[in-house]
Structure formats: C-alpha cells, structure tokens
C-alpha cells in the first residue's frame, strides 16, 4: 500500500500540479469554450456528410440515392461546407468572444465579448490572403493551375476559401489571442474613446473598439509584412510546430501517451478527459475533415467515445453491468445499478467517485490499461484499413456501436470493433474487480459481525 501511495503522490506532483495550472490559464479556458461552442455546427455538418457517403458503405442504397438525395446533393452539402468548410472562422470568433469575456470578468476590465470576437475575425482575415514580395513591392498572389487556384491572394478549395477551413484553425486561434490581448492592453492603458453614459450601449461599445481596431490592424499588418519579406506567412510558419504536434498525436505512441495522461489525471481526481481532449479538439476536428477528404487518420472526431472510453473514462461499460448483477458486495451492486443508465451514454462519474476509481490502488492498473488497449484496437483497425476512419462527428454520449457506425459513415464493421474494445476492456478489469469485490465482501461481513456483537 505504501508503494501505491508513493505512485499517487508522484502523479499529483508531476501531472496534477502542472496540468491543473495549465487548465486554469485564461487562454486554455477560452480554447476549451471555443471548442465546445463549435460542437453543434460540426455535428450538423457531419450528419449531411454521412448522408452523402452512406451508399459507399452500403452499396445497395446507391440506386435509391442516385434517384433521390443525390439530385439535391449540391444543395444540402452546403450545410457541410458552411460548417467544416469554414471551421477556423467558428473557432476564431468563439475564442475571441470567450477569451475577452473571461478577461473582463476576472480582471474587472470594461471589455466586451462581442468586440473581442469582431477584433479576432478582423485580425484573422488580414492574415488569410497570400502575398508575395518582388522587386521591392508587395502584391497579392494570383496563380491558377490544375493543382492550385489562388485569386488575388485568396486560395479557393472545394468548399470556398481554403484557409478558412481546418487548415486555418491554429492561425485563427493565434490571431484571436493576439487581438484580444491588444484589446486588453488598450483598455488597461485607457487608450479608448470613452463616451458619456447617456450614449446608447451599442454606440459606446463601437467607439470603445475603434482604437483597439487600429492597434490590431497595425500589429497584424506589421507581422504579415515582415513574414512576406522573408518569403513566408503566418499560416506557413504555424504549419511547422503544429504539424509536428499533429503527427505526434496521430502516432500509436502519441495516442498511448494521451490516454495515459488522461487517466493519470482522473486517478488523482481531475477530469482528465475534459482537459486533454478540449486542448486536442482543433487537431481531432482537422483530422475529421482530412478523413472526409480521403485521409486515414485514427484520432479524429469522437474516436475516443466510439472505440476507447466506451461507458466513460476507463472504458467501464461492461464493468458497470458486471458489478450490478454479479458482484457479491452490496456496495458494488448498489453503485453498479445506479451507474448503468449513465454508462450506456458514456457517463461514469457515479462509478469514478462511487466505486471509487480515483485514488484506488486496487483498480488503478486496469483503469490505465483498459483504455490504452481499447485505443490500440481502434487505432490499428483504422490504420490497417479493417474499418473506415471517422468522418463525422456525433455527440459523445452516443451508445456503444452507434457512434462508431455513424461516425465511420455507416461501416458495420466499426460496430464489431467497438464491441471488441468494450469486451477487451472488461476482460482486463475482470481479475481486479473480482479481487476488489472479495475484499469488500470481507469488510462488509466484519462490519455486520461487529454491529451484531454490539447489540
């Protein structure tokens, strides 16, 4: 037991401390909020994409779809283009709003979330056009070939301006952070136009943003100008570090590290999934769009809830049903029965805090191991093309099999893989929960004996 306590103390010191501090940063909380704000739109856009690809996975539907839905495909796929096609714009606006609101509330500054959003999108759009520096002057690039189409600096892709899609998410995030911080600087230094209180709020807010807008324009144009002279731009520059991070998270080893950290945080009482996957949302959404365009990336969309944490963090779905009906401990039975319905929808806080799974050395090993093995099964099933990659975003509470089936565009094999993941996770838990059940039964018997002796 002393060794287990040392492990928990080590996790608290090396993971809980640093990551909990990171999670409390205003920028990080703003990114988390922006990621959550984009979810309804990505789900809606994904559903129309699933409708469009169903005949590819269920060929018997092709004739029917050709005669019906596909006649209106260019119309209804606008819902996908207007969500996944301009996802960077959603992130940029949402982050600008969330970040400005957080600063305003916690630093007690007269900042408006709306101004933060508008200044962010202003900075972002200044950065989008592609420029060239030739013969001592800057000009917008125009290049039309079979591979690329750039008109007056605006590169056009399948869904419109290409840089507004997932390739621009990280630039959108950086521009929002820059714009809001410049806004904050102007407000703190009182470099704003303050109108009398009698002036309507909307008018007053507009003039408050005037000097910050000039500041944002000057700084972003200066940055762009320097980068253009150096024959690059913010998008190309960001591709280097974030491209490396994206590749790392898409490797098997990277995914193992992700799930180890998530469950190490949970083990010491921190909601690891909320922290880590909120930060990874820009990457998983970018991968989702790449898969829809023909890539084969495992960690995309709701890969986590489709294949890995089935039943909730720790992959506890079948464990919940086992303790509800097969455990001998009254405590485990009660917790299992109370947790069954939430577990079907990937919610297992009752189990995590009631079993408990946190600070529990008896179940720590399977709590780490089960999701890492499930993630490996899902990863290699996609990587080896045994099943299709995830191309559509479903709500994370989707029950086992359903999220995998629809998320992969209707691949029935994904249902089998999801159930294999859930069964494998339970097999890992089985010897540990049996031993833990036996321990609790002995404790309950001793307690009953003690009570009867005192009567």
Short mmCIF file of C-alpha atoms in Angstrom, two decimals:
data_model
loop_
_atom_site.label_atom_id
_atom_site.label_comp_id
_atom_site.label_asym_id
_atom_site.label_seq_id
_atom_site.Cartn_x
_atom_site.Cartn_y
_atom_site.Cartn_z
CA UNK A 1 0.00 0.00 0.00
CA UNK A 2 2.91 2.33 0.72
CA UNK A 3 4.16 1.89 -2.85
CA UNK A 4 0.72 2.81 -4.24
CA UNK A 5 0.64 5.96 -2.09
CA UNK A 6 4.04 6.92 -3.49
CA UNK A 7 2.62 6.47 -7.00
CA UNK A 8 -0.35 8.77 -6.27
CA UNK A 9 1.96 11.39 -4.76
CA UNK A 10 4.21 11.21 -7.82
CA UNK A 11 1.23 11.63 -10.16
CA UNK A 12 -0.04 14.57 -8.12
CA UNK A 13 3.35 16.26 -8.22
CA UNK A 14 4.34 15.56 -11.83
CA UNK A 15 0.93 15.68 -13.57
CA UNK A 16 -1.81 17.12 -11.41
CA UNK A 17 0.13 20.24 -10.42
CA UNK A 18 1.44 21.39 -13.82
CA UNK A 19 -1.62 20.37 -15.87
CA UNK A 20 -4.13 21.82 -13.41
CA UNK A 21 -2.25 25.13 -13.64
CA UNK A 22 -2.30 24.95 -17.43
CA UNK A 23 -6.04 24.19 -17.37
CA UNK A 24 -6.66 27.36 -15.35
CA UNK A 25 -4.92 29.64 -17.84
CA UNK A 26 -7.35 32.10 -19.42
CA UNK A 27 -6.18 31.21 -22.94
CA UNK A 28 -6.70 27.49 -22.33
CA UNK A 29 -10.17 28.02 -20.86
CA UNK A 30 -11.01 30.22 -23.83
CA UNK A 31 -9.92 27.49 -26.27
CA UNK A 32 -11.98 24.94 -24.32
CA UNK A 33 -15.02 27.20 -24.54
CA UNK A 34 -14.47 27.78 -28.26
CA UNK A 35 -14.20 24.04 -28.89
CA UNK A 36 -17.48 23.41 -27.08
CA UNK A 37 -19.17 26.27 -28.97
CA UNK A 38 -18.30 24.70 -32.34
CA UNK A 39 -19.71 21.25 -31.49
CA UNK A 40 -23.35 21.86 -32.61
CA UNK A 41 -22.19 23.09 -36.01
CA UNK A 42 -19.69 20.29 -36.61
CA UNK A 43 -22.32 17.69 -35.67
CA UNK A 44 -24.88 19.22 -38.07
CA UNK A 45 -22.35 19.44 -40.90
CA UNK A 46 -21.21 15.87 -40.24
CA UNK A 47 -24.72 14.46 -40.48
CA UNK A 48 -25.13 15.79 -44.02
CA UNK A 49 -21.76 14.29 -44.94
CA UNK A 50 -22.87 10.89 -43.57
CA UNK A 51 -25.99 11.11 -45.73
CA UNK A 52 -23.77 11.72 -48.75
CA UNK A 53 -21.40 8.79 -48.16
CA UNK A 54 -23.86 6.11 -46.98
CA UNK A 55 -24.08 4.46 -50.43
CA UNK A 56 -20.28 3.99 -50.38
CA UNK A 57 -20.55 1.80 -47.28
CA UNK A 58 -23.98 0.31 -48.07
CA UNK A 59 -23.89 -0.19 -51.88
CA UNK A 60 -27.49 -1.43 -52.04
CA UNK A 61 -28.60 2.16 -51.35
CA UNK A 62 -26.79 3.65 -54.35
CA UNK A 63 -29.64 3.34 -56.88
CA UNK A 64 -32.14 4.86 -54.48
CA UNK A 65 -29.79 7.73 -53.55
CA UNK A 66 -28.98 8.45 -57.22
CA UNK A 67 -32.69 8.81 -57.93
CA UNK A 68 -33.44 10.93 -54.84
CA UNK A 69 -30.95 12.57 -52.46
CA UNK A 70 -28.03 12.96 -54.86
CA UNK A 71 -30.14 15.15 -57.16
CA UNK A 72 -30.01 17.75 -54.36
CA UNK A 73 -26.52 16.95 -53.09
CA UNK A 74 -25.03 20.32 -54.07
CA UNK A 75 -27.80 21.98 -52.09
CA UNK A 76 -27.75 20.06 -48.81
CA UNK A 77 -23.95 19.70 -48.75
CA UNK A 78 -23.81 23.47 -48.30
CA UNK A 79 -24.57 22.69 -44.64
CA UNK A 80 -21.29 20.78 -44.51
CA UNK A 81 -19.37 23.45 -46.42
CA UNK A 82 -20.74 26.15 -44.10
CA UNK A 83 -19.54 24.27 -41.01
CA UNK A 84 -16.49 22.05 -41.64
CA UNK A 85 -15.55 24.21 -44.64
CA UNK A 86 -15.12 27.35 -42.50
CA UNK A 87 -14.33 25.77 -39.14
CA UNK A 88 -11.36 28.07 -38.49
CA UNK A 89 -13.75 31.02 -38.60
CA UNK A 90 -16.01 29.46 -35.94
CA UNK A 91 -13.00 28.82 -33.71
CA UNK A 92 -11.63 32.31 -34.22
CA UNK A 93 -14.89 34.12 -33.43
CA UNK A 94 -15.80 31.86 -30.49
CA UNK A 95 -12.35 32.14 -28.93
CA UNK A 96 -12.31 35.92 -29.34
CA UNK A 97 -15.62 36.14 -27.52
CA UNK A 98 -14.84 33.61 -24.77
CA UNK A 99 -11.34 34.93 -24.08
CA UNK A 100 -12.47 38.57 -23.90
CA UNK A 101 -15.33 37.62 -21.55
CA UNK A 102 -13.01 35.69 -19.24
CA UNK A 103 -10.56 38.61 -19.04
CA UNK A 104 -13.37 41.11 -18.49
CA UNK A 105 -14.89 39.12 -15.63
CA UNK A 106 -11.69 38.08 -13.85
CA UNK A 107 -9.64 41.24 -14.31
CA UNK A 108 -12.65 43.55 -13.97
CA UNK A 109 -11.98 45.37 -17.22
CA UNK A 110 -14.61 47.03 -19.39
CA UNK A 111 -14.17 44.64 -22.28
CA UNK A 112 -16.94 43.29 -24.48
CA UNK A 113 -17.09 39.71 -25.69
CA UNK A 114 -18.60 40.96 -28.95
CA UNK A 115 -15.71 43.37 -29.50
CA UNK A 116 -13.28 40.55 -28.76
CA UNK A 117 -14.96 38.35 -31.39
CA UNK A 118 -15.03 41.09 -34.05
CA UNK A 119 -11.42 42.16 -33.45
CA UNK A 120 -10.37 38.50 -33.68
CA UNK A 121 -12.06 37.91 -37.02
CA UNK A 122 -10.63 41.23 -38.25
CA UNK A 123 -7.08 40.08 -37.39
CA UNK A 124 -7.72 36.65 -38.91
CA UNK A 125 -8.98 37.96 -42.25
CA UNK A 126 -5.98 40.27 -42.58
CA UNK A 127 -3.80 37.15 -42.35
CA UNK A 128 -5.68 34.95 -44.83
CA UNK A 129 -4.70 36.38 -48.29
CA UNK A 130 -1.40 35.16 -49.75
CA UNK A 131 1.13 37.85 -50.67
CA UNK A 132 4.47 37.99 -52.47
CA UNK A 133 7.41 40.39 -52.19
CA UNK A 134 9.03 41.04 -55.55
CA UNK A 135 11.08 43.93 -56.93
CA UNK A 136 10.74 45.86 -53.71
CA UNK A 137 6.92 45.77 -53.54
CA UNK A 138 4.20 43.59 -52.05
CA UNK A 139 1.43 42.19 -54.22
CA UNK A 140 -1.37 39.66 -53.91
CA UNK A 141 -0.68 36.29 -55.47
CA UNK A 142 -2.75 35.08 -58.40
CA UNK A 143 -1.98 31.55 -59.55
CA UNK A 144 -4.33 29.21 -61.37
CA UNK A 145 -3.09 25.71 -62.23
CA UNK A 146 -4.52 22.18 -62.10
CA UNK A 147 -3.20 21.82 -58.53
CA UNK A 148 -3.96 25.24 -57.05
CA UNK A 149 -6.30 28.16 -57.57
CA UNK A 150 -5.34 31.46 -55.93
CA UNK A 151 -7.25 34.57 -56.98
CA UNK A 152 -5.96 37.93 -55.68
CA UNK A 153 -4.45 36.19 -52.66
CA UNK A 154 -7.48 34.05 -51.81
CA UNK A 155 -6.84 30.33 -52.30
CA UNK A 156 -10.03 28.54 -53.32
CA UNK A 157 -10.70 24.93 -52.37
CA UNK A 158 -13.66 22.59 -52.62
CA UNK A 159 -15.69 24.46 -50.01
CA UNK A 160 -14.62 28.04 -50.74
CA UNK A 161 -11.69 29.94 -49.27
CA UNK A 162 -9.36 27.13 -48.27
CA UNK A 163 -7.67 28.89 -45.37
CA UNK A 164 -10.99 29.31 -43.57
CA UNK A 165 -11.23 25.53 -43.24
CA UNK A 166 -9.46 23.29 -40.78
CA UNK A 167 -6.01 24.28 -42.13
CA UNK A 168 -6.61 27.71 -40.60
CA UNK A 169 -7.71 26.67 -37.11
CA UNK A 170 -4.36 27.31 -35.42
CA UNK A 171 -3.88 30.63 -37.19
CA UNK A 172 -7.41 31.58 -36.16
CA UNK A 173 -6.59 30.74 -32.54
CA UNK A 174 -3.35 32.76 -32.56
CA UNK A 175 -4.99 35.76 -34.21
CA UNK A 176 -7.82 35.70 -31.64
CA UNK A 177 -5.35 35.57 -28.73
CA UNK A 178 -3.30 38.40 -30.26
CA UNK A 179 -6.32 40.60 -31.00
CA UNK A 180 -7.90 40.17 -27.55
CA UNK A 181 -4.61 40.89 -25.79
CA UNK A 182 -4.16 44.08 -27.81
CA UNK A 183 -7.74 44.99 -26.91
CA UNK A 184 -6.94 44.31 -23.25
CA UNK A 185 -3.80 46.48 -23.46
CA UNK A 186 -5.79 49.40 -24.87
CA UNK A 187 -8.44 49.10 -22.15
CA UNK A 188 -5.88 48.83 -19.32
CA UNK A 189 -3.90 51.80 -20.61
CA UNK A 190 -7.18 53.67 -21.24
CA UNK A 191 -6.32 54.05 -24.93
CA UNK A 192 -10.00 54.04 -25.78
CA UNK A 193 -12.65 56.58 -26.69
CA UNK A 194 -14.95 56.92 -23.69
CA UNK A 195 -18.37 58.36 -24.50
CA UNK A 196 -20.79 59.83 -21.93
CA UNK A 197 -23.11 57.41 -20.09
CA UNK A 198 -26.10 58.90 -21.89
CA UNK A 199 -24.89 57.42 -25.20
CA UNK A 200 -26.60 54.07 -26.04
CA UNK A 201 -24.58 50.99 -25.08
CA UNK A 202 -24.20 49.76 -28.67
CA UNK A 203 -22.79 53.07 -29.88
CA UNK A 204 -20.47 53.35 -26.87
CA UNK A 205 -19.19 49.79 -27.41
CA UNK A 206 -18.46 50.52 -31.07
CA UNK A 207 -16.31 53.55 -30.26
CA UNK A 208 -14.55 51.64 -27.47
CA UNK A 209 -13.27 49.24 -30.14
CA UNK A 210 -12.05 51.96 -32.51
CA UNK A 211 -8.50 52.46 -31.20
CA UNK A 212 -8.04 48.72 -30.47
CA UNK A 213 -9.06 48.05 -34.10
CA UNK A 214 -6.33 50.43 -35.32
CA UNK A 215 -3.87 48.71 -32.98
CA UNK A 216 -4.84 45.24 -34.25
CA UNK A 217 -4.57 46.39 -37.88
CA UNK A 218 -1.13 47.95 -37.32
CA UNK A 219 0.36 44.97 -35.43
CA UNK A 220 -1.04 42.24 -37.72
CA UNK A 221 -0.08 44.13 -40.89
CA UNK A 222 3.42 44.64 -39.49
CA UNK A 223 3.75 40.91 -38.68
CA UNK A 224 2.43 39.95 -42.12
CA UNK A 225 4.75 42.44 -43.83
CA UNK A 226 7.85 41.09 -42.09
CA UNK A 227 6.88 37.48 -42.90
CA UNK A 228 6.13 38.29 -46.56
CA UNK A 229 9.55 39.93 -46.95
CA UNK A 230 11.00 36.69 -45.52
CA UNK A 231 9.04 34.79 -48.19
CA UNK A 232 6.56 33.16 -45.79
CA UNK A 233 3.38 33.98 -43.86
CA UNK A 234 1.71 33.12 -40.55
CA UNK A 235 -0.03 30.04 -41.97
CA UNK A 236 3.21 28.55 -43.33
CA UNK A 237 5.07 29.41 -40.14
CA UNK A 238 2.49 27.75 -37.90
CA UNK A 239 2.50 24.59 -40.03
CA UNK A 240 5.98 23.72 -38.70
CA UNK A 241 5.35 23.32 -34.92
CA UNK A 242 1.68 22.39 -35.15
CA UNK A 243 2.34 19.96 -37.97
CA UNK A 244 4.80 18.20 -35.67
CA UNK A 245 2.27 18.10 -32.80
CA UNK A 246 -0.42 16.77 -35.13
CA UNK A 247 1.85 13.99 -36.41
CA UNK A 248 2.82 13.10 -32.85
CA UNK A 249 -0.80 12.76 -31.72
CA UNK A 250 -1.58 10.60 -34.75
CA UNK A 251 1.06 8.01 -33.93
CA UNK A 252 0.28 4.96 -31.81
CA UNK A 253 2.82 6.04 -29.21
CA UNK A 254 1.35 9.53 -29.11
CA UNK A 255 -2.15 8.13 -28.53
CA UNK A 256 -0.84 5.92 -25.72
CA UNK A 257 0.69 8.97 -24.04
CA UNK A 258 -2.60 10.87 -24.40
CA UNK A 259 -4.63 8.14 -22.70
CA UNK A 260 -2.03 7.62 -20.01
CA UNK A 261 -2.17 11.33 -19.10
CA UNK A 262 -5.99 11.45 -19.24
CA UNK A 263 -6.35 8.58 -16.80
CA UNK A 264 -3.42 9.63 -14.62
CA UNK A 265 -5.26 12.92 -14.08
CA UNK A 266 -8.51 11.11 -13.34
CA UNK A 267 -6.73 8.88 -10.86
CA UNK A 268 -5.84 11.89 -8.74
CA UNK A 269 -9.29 13.46 -9.01
CA UNK A 270 -9.00 15.74 -12.07
CA UNK A 271 -11.32 15.38 -15.07
CA UNK A 272 -8.53 14.35 -17.46
CA UNK A 273 -10.79 13.90 -20.50
CA UNK A 274 -12.15 17.45 -20.26
CA UNK A 275 -8.69 18.98 -20.03
CA UNK A 276 -6.77 16.94 -22.60
CA UNK A 277 -9.46 16.46 -25.25
CA UNK A 278 -10.54 20.09 -25.09
CA UNK A 279 -6.97 21.01 -25.99
CA UNK A 280 -6.89 18.35 -28.72
CA UNK A 281 -10.20 19.42 -30.30
CA UNK A 282 -8.58 21.58 -33.04
CA UNK A 283 -6.45 18.59 -34.06
CA UNK A 284 -9.25 16.00 -33.97
CA UNK A 285 -11.53 18.26 -35.99
CA UNK A 286 -8.77 18.90 -38.55
CA UNK A 287 -8.26 15.15 -38.81
CA UNK A 288 -12.01 14.66 -39.21
CA UNK A 289 -12.04 16.98 -42.23
CA UNK A 290 -8.93 15.27 -43.63
CA UNK A 291 -10.62 11.87 -43.33
CA UNK A 292 -13.68 13.17 -45.12
CA UNK A 293 -11.34 14.23 -47.93
CA UNK A 294 -9.80 10.76 -48.16
CA UNK A 295 -7.19 10.52 -45.37
CA UNK A 296 -6.97 7.60 -42.93
CA UNK A 297 -6.24 9.13 -39.52
CA UNK A 298 -7.39 7.21 -36.41
CA UNK A 299 -7.57 10.06 -33.87
CA UNK A 300 -10.39 12.08 -35.41
CA UNK A 301 -13.78 13.33 -34.27
CA UNK A 302 -15.16 11.17 -31.44
CA UNK A 303 -12.67 8.30 -31.85
CA UNK A 304 -12.41 8.45 -28.06
CA UNK A 305 -16.04 7.68 -27.25
CA UNK A 306 -16.59 5.45 -30.30
CA UNK A 307 -13.82 2.97 -29.51
CA UNK A 308 -11.86 3.84 -26.39
CA UNK A 309 -13.72 5.12 -23.33
CA UNK A 310 -16.88 3.14 -24.03
CA UNK A 311 -19.06 3.65 -20.96
CA UNK A 312 -16.94 6.58 -19.77
CA UNK A 313 -13.33 7.25 -18.80
CA UNK A 314 -11.55 3.99 -18.04
CA UNK A 315 -13.73 2.07 -20.56
CA UNK A 316 -16.10 0.84 -17.83
CA UNK A 317 -19.33 -0.06 -19.67
CA UNK A 318 -19.35 -3.83 -19.09
CA UNK A 319 -17.69 -3.41 -15.70
CA UNK A 320 -20.75 -1.42 -14.61
CA UNK A 321 -23.18 -4.19 -15.61
CA UNK A 322 -20.96 -6.87 -14.08
CA UNK A 323 -20.86 -5.29 -10.63
CA UNK A 324 -24.60 -4.55 -10.80
CA UNK A 325 -25.55 -8.22 -11.32
CA UNK A 326 -22.54 -10.40 -10.50
CA UNK A 327 -20.76 -8.69 -7.62
CA UNK A 328 -21.22 -10.15 -4.11
CA UNK A 329 -20.50 -6.88 -2.34
CA UNK A 330 -23.65 -4.90 -1.52
CA UNK A 331 -21.70 -1.69 -2.06
CA UNK A 332 -20.65 -2.67 -5.58
CA UNK A 333 -24.14 -3.88 -6.50
CA UNK A 334 -25.70 -0.60 -5.42
CA UNK A 335 -23.14 1.50 -7.29
CA UNK A 336 -23.43 -0.67 -10.40
CA UNK A 337 -27.24 -0.41 -10.56
CA UNK A 338 -27.10 3.36 -10.04
CA UNK A 339 -24.49 3.70 -12.81
CA UNK A 340 -25.98 1.50 -15.55
CA UNK A 341 -28.14 4.02 -17.41
CA UNK A 342 -25.50 6.80 -17.41
CA UNK A 343 -22.86 4.27 -18.53
CA UNK A 344 -24.84 3.44 -21.69
CA UNK A 345 -24.35 7.10 -22.65
CA UNK A 346 -20.64 7.17 -21.74
CA UNK A 347 -21.16 8.91 -18.40
CA UNK A 348 -19.47 7.19 -15.49
CA UNK A 349 -18.86 9.83 -12.81
CA UNK A 350 -21.04 7.77 -10.39
CA UNK A 351 -18.60 4.89 -10.86
CA UNK A 352 -15.46 7.02 -10.77
CA UNK A 353 -16.39 8.67 -7.48
CA UNK A 354 -18.58 5.92 -6.03
CA UNK A 355 -16.63 2.73 -6.70
CA UNK A 356 -14.27 4.63 -6.47
CA UNK A 357 -11.82 4.53 -9.34
CA UNK A 358 -9.93 7.64 -8.22
CA UNK A 359 -7.27 7.13 -5.54
CA UNK A 360 -7.98 3.39 -5.66
CA UNK A 361 -4.78 1.30 -5.88
CA UNK A 362 -6.80 -1.92 -6.38
CA UNK A 363 -8.22 -0.72 -9.72
CA UNK A 364 -5.51 1.71 -10.87
CA UNK A 365 -3.82 -0.77 -13.25
CA UNK A 366 -6.94 -1.71 -15.28
CA UNK A 367 -8.09 1.93 -15.20
CA UNK A 368 -4.90 2.82 -17.09
CA UNK A 369 -4.60 -0.36 -19.15
CA UNK A 370 -8.17 -0.90 -20.43
CA UNK A 371 -8.49 2.39 -22.38
CA UNK A 372 -4.93 2.11 -23.71
CA UNK A 373 -5.66 -1.39 -25.08
CA UNK A 374 -9.04 -0.25 -26.48
CA UNK A 375 -7.34 2.72 -28.13
CA UNK A 376 -4.77 0.36 -29.66
CA UNK A 377 -7.51 -1.87 -31.10
CA UNK A 378 -9.36 1.11 -32.59
CA UNK A 379 -6.13 2.68 -33.84
CA UNK A 380 -4.88 -0.40 -35.69
CA UNK A 381 -8.35 -1.30 -37.01
CA UNK A 382 -8.38 2.08 -38.79
CA UNK A 383 -4.67 2.21 -39.61
CA UNK A 384 -4.76 -1.25 -41.23
CA UNK A 385 -7.98 -0.25 -43.05
CA UNK A 386 -10.03 -3.01 -41.45
CA UNK A 387 -12.65 -0.32 -40.88
CA UNK A 388 -13.16 3.14 -42.34
CA UNK A 389 -11.82 6.17 -40.44
CA UNK A 390 -14.14 8.52 -38.61
CA UNK A 391 -15.50 11.19 -40.95
CA UNK A 392 -18.48 12.50 -38.97
CA UNK A 393 -18.83 14.00 -35.53
CA UNK A 394 -21.50 12.52 -33.28
CA UNK A 395 -22.49 13.62 -29.76
CA UNK A 396 -20.08 11.93 -27.33
CA UNK A 397 -22.92 10.25 -25.34
CA UNK A 398 -23.78 8.02 -28.34
CA UNK A 399 -24.12 4.40 -27.09
CA UNK A 400 -21.56 1.73 -27.97
CA UNK A 401 -21.64 0.79 -31.64
CA UNK A 402 -23.90 3.65 -32.72
CA UNK A 403 -21.21 6.31 -32.54
CA UNK A 404 -18.73 4.04 -34.32
CA UNK A 405 -21.22 3.07 -37.06
CA UNK A 406 -22.43 6.57 -37.96
CA UNK A 407 -19.07 8.21 -37.26
CA UNK A 408 -17.39 5.99 -39.87
CA UNK A 409 -20.08 6.80 -42.41
CA UNK A 410 -22.09 3.63 -41.89
CA UNK A 411 -19.34 0.97 -41.71
CA UNK A 412 -20.99 -2.01 -39.98
CA UNK A 413 -17.55 -3.46 -39.15
CA UNK A 414 -16.97 -0.48 -36.85
CA UNK A 415 -19.80 -1.78 -34.63
CA UNK A 416 -17.93 -5.07 -34.20
CA UNK A 417 -14.68 -3.26 -33.38
CA UNK A 418 -16.46 -1.07 -30.81
CA UNK A 419 -17.86 -4.14 -29.05
CA UNK A 420 -14.47 -5.87 -29.20
CA UNK A 421 -12.99 -2.80 -27.50
CA UNK A 422 -15.66 -2.89 -24.78
CA UNK A 423 -15.28 -6.66 -24.18
CA UNK A 424 -11.47 -6.46 -24.10
CA UNK A 425 -11.63 -3.64 -21.57
CA UNK A 426 -13.85 -5.76 -19.31
CA UNK A 427 -11.54 -8.77 -19.60
CA UNK A 428 -8.72 -6.54 -18.31
CA UNK A 429 -10.88 -5.39 -15.37
CA UNK A 430 -12.19 -8.85 -14.51
CA UNK A 431 -9.44 -10.26 -12.22
CA UNK A 432 -9.02 -6.92 -10.47
CA UNK A 433 -12.73 -6.34 -9.82
CA UNK A 434 -13.09 -9.93 -8.58
CA UNK A 435 -10.31 -9.36 -6.05
CA UNK A 436 -11.74 -5.98 -5.06
CA UNK A 437 -15.23 -7.49 -4.69
CA UNK A 438 -13.82 -10.19 -2.41
CA UNK A 439 -12.08 -7.58 -0.30
CA UNK A 440 -15.25 -5.51 0.11
CA UNK A 441 -17.31 -8.60 0.98
CA UNK A 442 -14.90 -9.43 3.81
CA UNK A 443 -15.08 -5.86 5.07
CA UNK A 444 -18.90 -5.90 4.96
CA UNK A 445 -19.01 -9.21 6.82
CA UNK A 446 -16.68 -7.86 9.53
CA UNK A 447 -18.81 -4.74 9.83
CA UNK A 448 -22.01 -6.80 10.19
CA UNK A 449 -20.36 -9.06 12.74
CA UNK A 450 -19.14 -6.03 14.70
CA UNK A 451 -22.63 -4.48 14.70
CA UNK A 452 -24.29 -7.74 15.81
CA UNK A 453 -21.79 -8.15 18.66
CA UNK A 454 -22.50 -4.65 19.91
CA UNK A 455 -26.27 -5.25 20.05
#
